[in-house]
Amino acid sequence: MSKPTTDKQATLAEARVRIDSIDHQLQQLISERARWAQQVGRAKGPLKAAVEYYRPEREAQVLRGVIDRNDGPLPDGELVRLFREIMSSCLSQQQPLKIGFLGPEGTFSEQAVRKQFGHAAYGLPLGSIEEVFQEVTSGNADFGVVPVENSGQGMIQVTLDMFLASKATICGEVELRVHQNLLSLGGKLADVQRVYSHPQSLQQCQAWLRINLPKAERIAVSSNAEAARMARGDEAAAAIAGETAARVYGLKTIAGPIEDRADNTTRFLVIGRGIFPPSGNDRTSLLVSVRDKPGALYDILRPLAERGISMNRIESRPSHTGKWQYAFFIDISGHVEDEGIQEALKDMEPAAADVRVLGAYPVALP
């Protein structure tokens, strides 16, 4: 497809004719891609469910190619979003994926689902993070999306604790830039006597609330979408939530964004029931229980350092196996199938009470 000429300015009519022509070509190419996606499905044979067609490592490779080829004017994130929707629609020809998330409709978790799986996937809103794990491990959901970390508030402990008892694996990660807004039915700050929101969101906006609503009662609820639902029925209340919740629940935006940190970002994990092959730019998550002896953690980390394996994150939690016993969640660069990681895991065994690979998955895309 040609670029606009630089030696003469196209008229409005000429530009519209050219856009119509490009749209026609795009539609033809998208339809052709969908037909080839059908051919891939036939080549794989008679599989039982949509989850058997989904390959996150292949999807990550395709989207990295989109970024590598991008020379503007659209930013990488916009092109990734467009191609993700095309891929989502093509995959849904077999059967839409069913994705569990912390509901109700309108939460940031739902936004993360759409960013990772597109709008052709079927979103399954659930009442708690625990329920998301349960629906995935039971097979009622193909995958789940759960929050695990916020750039300002740190780790979300309930998600880490679920891995101690659940057999769910980590199949992907999503980074979502989170903008918080103050929403209400009337849209006037002076009317607000109560503010509903998830505890994390209240913490993310505490400086703004202290300055602008110092006398308002702050009420923690299960999700931001639930806060918006409650504010819809209370003219003296407001909710801290995203723009999606405002549209879903018919609220007006009083102010936003109101988060205290300009880089407010939440990391989500995609959980499933298996580990997929390498994509070429991956992360591996480990759950390690150590023996109660001096230098135990050093003995766990030393094999990684000796092989030049970068540790991206480490977090400790009570292991639930005994008093003052702890497990360590460790994220490292690379895929568990890499030779160096395999050697490091083998060297960890004498010092560890248990080493479990929680997952190996593509690093988050824009």
XYZ file of C-alpha atoms in Angstrom:
366
model
C 0.000 0.000 0.000
C 1.341 3.406 -0.993
C 2.023 6.310 1.341
C 0.545 9.797 0.787
C 2.522 11.786 -1.761
C 4.829 14.451 -0.379
C 4.979 16.727 -3.441
C 1.296 17.669 -3.523
C -1.464 17.911 -0.992
C -4.302 15.435 -1.611
C -7.787 16.898 -1.657
C -10.311 15.736 0.930
C -12.192 13.807 -1.742
C -9.007 12.089 -2.956
C -8.050 11.143 0.611
C -11.477 9.629 1.255
C -11.390 7.630 -1.972
C -7.976 6.266 -1.043
C -9.116 5.393 2.494
C -12.145 3.541 1.086
C -9.845 1.568 -1.206
C -7.518 0.669 1.680
C -10.492 -0.370 3.831
C -11.623 -2.698 1.050
C -8.165 -4.268 0.848
C -7.965 -4.605 4.639
C -11.324 -6.368 4.769
C -10.274 -8.791 2.050
C -6.997 -9.564 3.828
C -8.688 -10.055 7.214
C -11.175 -12.458 5.624
C -8.312 -14.324 3.971
C -6.524 -14.549 7.319
C -9.662 -15.949 8.928
C -9.899 -18.615 6.217
C -6.270 -19.631 6.826
C -6.973 -19.743 10.553
C -9.758 -22.204 9.759
C -7.236 -24.235 7.770
C -4.915 -24.307 10.808
C -7.815 -25.625 12.863
C -8.486 -28.384 10.331
C -4.792 -29.276 10.216
C -4.750 -29.733 13.994
C -7.531 -32.284 13.714
C -10.728 -32.747 15.739
C -9.810 -31.049 19.027
C -12.273 -30.966 21.877
C -12.301 -27.357 23.058
C -11.182 -23.812 22.223
C -8.370 -23.980 24.769
C -6.696 -26.684 22.677
C -6.380 -24.278 19.732
C -4.905 -21.419 21.767
C -1.121 -21.028 21.691
C 0.103 -18.007 23.691
C 3.723 -18.487 22.608
C 2.746 -18.294 18.921
C 0.522 -15.264 19.587
C 3.388 -13.484 21.376
C 5.725 -14.161 18.447
C 3.212 -12.733 15.967
C 2.646 -9.592 18.037
C 6.377 -9.010 18.530
C 6.669 -9.120 14.742
C 3.979 -6.418 14.546
C 6.052 -4.223 16.870
C 9.286 -4.886 14.966
C 7.667 -3.872 11.655
C 5.981 -0.747 13.008
C 7.339 2.506 11.583
C 4.385 4.688 12.673
C 2.351 6.744 12.871
C 0.340 4.461 15.198
C 2.146 3.576 18.461
C 3.113 -0.031 19.198
C 0.357 -0.491 21.776
C -2.393 0.503 19.328
C -1.151 -1.852 16.615
C -0.854 -4.694 19.116
C -4.435 -4.042 20.232
C -5.725 -4.104 16.635
C -3.914 -7.331 15.764
C -4.983 -8.902 19.055
C -8.631 -8.307 18.125
C -8.111 -9.831 14.684
C -6.463 -12.892 16.224
C -9.207 -13.131 18.851
C -11.930 -13.095 16.193
C -10.132 -15.692 14.081
C -9.672 -17.998 17.075
C -13.327 -17.672 18.067
C -14.328 -19.358 14.790
C -13.510 -22.629 16.533
C -15.114 -21.672 19.862
C -14.660 -18.564 22.058
C -12.280 -18.939 24.959
C -13.930 -18.678 28.380
C -11.915 -16.382 30.660
C -12.637 -16.012 34.375
C -11.915 -12.683 36.087
C -12.696 -10.753 39.252
C -16.099 -9.237 38.531
C -18.592 -7.787 38.211
C -18.512 -6.268 34.732
C -16.455 -3.086 34.486
C -13.432 -3.992 36.660
C -9.799 -3.421 35.730
C -9.501 -7.214 35.662
C -11.996 -7.261 32.790
C -9.912 -4.634 30.984
C -6.893 -6.901 31.395
C -8.904 -9.800 29.922
C -9.736 -7.721 26.845
C -6.152 -6.541 26.460
C -4.845 -10.118 26.542
C -7.610 -12.082 24.781
C -9.587 -9.508 22.771
C -13.334 -8.937 22.741
C -14.211 -12.195 20.973
C -13.346 -14.147 24.134
C -16.167 -14.862 26.587
C -15.608 -13.095 29.893
C -16.789 -14.913 33.014
C -17.157 -12.446 35.940
C -16.608 -14.089 39.340
C -16.984 -12.943 42.926
C -13.412 -13.381 44.159
C -9.863 -14.243 43.163
C -10.363 -17.601 44.896
C -13.299 -18.344 42.587
C -11.199 -17.539 39.528
C -8.645 -20.161 40.582
C -11.396 -22.685 41.318
C -13.144 -22.224 37.969
C -9.874 -22.633 36.073
C -8.653 -25.732 37.913
C -12.085 -27.371 37.643
C -12.153 -26.768 33.879
C -15.206 -24.483 33.939
C -13.003 -21.661 32.597
C -10.238 -22.073 30.014
C -8.066 -19.403 31.619
C -8.328 -16.842 34.391
C -6.906 -13.343 34.837
C -5.979 -12.253 38.371
C -4.156 -9.155 39.695
C -0.802 -9.905 41.334
C 1.087 -6.635 41.746
C 0.635 -2.863 41.672
C 3.516 -0.497 40.967
C 2.694 1.609 44.014
C 1.095 -0.814 46.489
C 3.180 -3.926 45.882
C 2.090 -7.570 45.774
C -1.520 -8.730 46.109
C -1.120 -11.374 48.753
C -4.336 -13.327 48.173
C -3.170 -14.182 44.645
C 0.187 -15.479 45.885
C -1.501 -17.476 48.646
C -3.767 -19.232 46.149
C -0.747 -20.761 44.415
C 0.227 -22.471 47.677
C -2.835 -24.722 47.487
C -3.937 -24.524 43.841
C -2.593 -26.561 40.914
C -3.137 -23.663 38.514
C -0.202 -22.647 36.347
C 0.843 -19.220 35.048
C 0.414 -18.955 31.267
C 0.914 -15.237 30.698
C 1.144 -11.754 32.179
C -0.591 -8.461 31.392
C 0.504 -4.981 32.412
C -2.361 -2.492 32.572
C -1.921 1.248 33.042
C -4.568 2.050 35.648
C -6.383 5.399 35.684
C -8.674 5.985 38.664
C -11.675 8.296 38.394
C -14.166 9.639 40.923
C -17.656 8.769 39.666
C -21.138 9.602 40.934
C -24.740 9.775 39.833
C -24.971 13.565 39.981
C -21.399 14.401 39.048
C -20.872 17.048 41.774
C -18.011 16.900 44.274
C -19.921 18.891 46.899
C -22.589 16.158 47.150
C -20.149 13.366 48.026
C -20.348 12.107 51.623
C -19.152 8.517 51.030
C -16.567 7.008 48.680
C -16.741 3.332 47.721
C -13.846 1.462 46.168
C -11.573 -1.559 46.343
C -9.011 -1.231 49.187
C -6.122 -1.047 46.691
C -7.766 1.832 44.820
C -8.453 3.730 48.031
C -4.752 3.459 48.855
C -3.738 4.534 45.352
C -5.805 7.721 45.691
C -5.370 8.541 49.386
C -3.500 11.830 48.862
C -6.162 13.130 46.442
C -8.935 12.091 48.828
C -7.213 13.737 51.778
C -7.010 17.053 49.920
C -10.339 17.061 48.079
C -12.671 14.960 50.264
C -11.187 15.106 53.773
C -14.526 14.520 55.541
C -15.940 11.841 53.246
C -16.265 8.302 54.614
C -14.136 5.769 52.761
C -15.797 2.362 52.364
C -13.861 -0.634 51.024
C -15.764 -3.100 48.810
C -14.871 -6.220 46.803
C -14.167 -4.459 43.480
C -14.305 -1.076 41.790
C -17.218 -2.242 39.659
C -19.120 -3.163 42.807
C -18.322 0.338 44.113
C -19.810 1.844 40.944
C -22.913 -0.328 41.319
C -23.396 0.895 44.892
C -22.828 4.541 43.967
C -25.502 4.231 41.285
C -28.127 3.825 44.007
C -26.809 6.468 46.442
C -26.911 10.156 45.469
C -24.580 11.089 48.359
C -21.951 8.534 47.318
C -19.165 8.307 44.790
C -17.019 5.448 43.509
C -13.372 5.252 42.548
C -13.237 3.197 39.359
C -12.238 3.222 35.718
C -13.994 4.755 32.723
C -15.463 1.381 31.780
C -17.365 1.207 35.064
C -18.744 4.712 34.448
C -20.197 3.577 31.109
C -21.540 0.293 32.449
C -23.267 1.796 35.489
C -24.347 5.139 34.048
C -22.238 7.384 36.279
C -20.709 10.793 35.643
C -17.024 11.563 36.074
C -16.408 14.146 38.798
C -12.606 14.081 38.487
C -9.888 11.966 36.966
C -7.367 10.645 36.832
C -6.979 10.926 40.614
C -4.320 8.287 41.351
C -1.399 9.628 43.376
C 1.296 8.081 41.147
C 1.556 9.002 37.485
C 2.938 5.542 36.645
C 0.160 3.594 38.383
C 0.268 0.158 36.723
C -1.146 -3.206 37.734
C 0.365 -6.514 36.662
C -2.038 -9.389 36.088
C -1.323 -13.092 35.685
C -3.056 -15.370 33.208
C -3.654 -18.698 34.940
C -4.400 -22.014 33.257
C -3.765 -25.731 33.558
C -0.514 -26.300 31.660
C 2.857 -24.921 30.589
C 3.349 -23.835 26.982
C 6.539 -23.968 24.834
C 9.031 -21.057 24.680
C 8.151 -17.914 22.736
C 11.673 -16.481 22.616
C 11.233 -13.830 25.322
C 9.881 -15.523 28.423
C 9.693 -15.461 32.187
C 9.574 -18.425 34.570
C 7.895 -18.309 37.989
C 9.015 -20.610 40.796
C 7.588 -21.495 44.203
C 10.406 -22.618 46.497
C 10.114 -23.884 50.068
C 13.449 -23.803 51.913
C 14.849 -26.021 54.637
C 15.241 -24.360 58.041
C 19.017 -23.874 58.146
C 21.530 -21.002 57.899
C 22.182 -19.828 54.339
C 19.192 -21.705 52.892
C 18.032 -18.811 50.695
C 21.598 -18.185 49.505
C 21.834 -21.839 48.438
C 18.627 -21.417 46.437
C 19.731 -18.247 44.632
C 23.371 -19.184 44.048
C 22.671 -21.589 41.116
C 20.854 -18.771 39.316
C 23.694 -16.292 39.795
C 26.343 -18.802 38.687
C 24.553 -19.248 35.343
C 23.830 -15.561 34.780
C 20.070 -16.013 35.139
C 18.395 -12.716 36.082
C 15.995 -12.760 39.014
C 13.190 -10.284 38.316
C 11.307 -10.598 41.589
C 11.292 -12.414 44.929
C 8.520 -12.437 47.535
C 8.097 -14.509 50.694
C 4.838 -15.824 52.173
C 3.985 -18.153 55.064
C 3.992 -21.642 53.544
C 0.964 -22.918 55.534
C 2.936 -26.113 56.257
C 4.114 -25.177 59.743
C 4.739 -22.336 62.174
C 7.330 -19.819 60.891
C 7.791 -21.779 57.663
C 8.049 -19.676 54.502
C 7.829 -20.167 50.757
C 9.497 -17.905 48.200
C 7.925 -16.779 44.941
C 10.723 -16.141 42.468
C 10.465 -14.783 38.897
C 13.454 -15.328 36.603
C 14.239 -14.436 33.001
C 13.988 -17.272 30.487
C 11.889 -20.369 29.923
C 11.969 -23.435 32.135
C 13.004 -25.505 29.113
C 16.252 -23.489 28.769
C 19.290 -25.615 29.564
C 20.688 -23.145 32.107
C 17.423 -23.012 34.055
C 17.151 -26.800 34.035
C 20.666 -27.061 35.503
C 19.931 -24.394 38.122
C 16.752 -26.160 39.249
C 18.656 -29.402 39.661
C 21.301 -27.652 41.774
C 18.586 -26.140 44.001
C 17.147 -29.496 45.032
C 19.559 -30.340 47.905
C 18.868 -26.988 49.624
C 15.108 -26.845 48.992
C 12.301 -28.656 50.723
C 10.314 -28.264 47.501
C 10.701 -26.545 44.128
C 7.622 -26.058 41.958
C 7.514 -24.424 38.545
C 4.403 -22.261 38.600
C 4.689 -21.379 34.927
C 6.803 -20.255 31.985
C 5.187 -17.620 29.778
C 5.803 -14.714 27.356
C 6.874 -11.391 28.857
C 4.049 -8.826 28.773
C 3.610 -6.826 25.563
C 2.684 -3.121 25.391
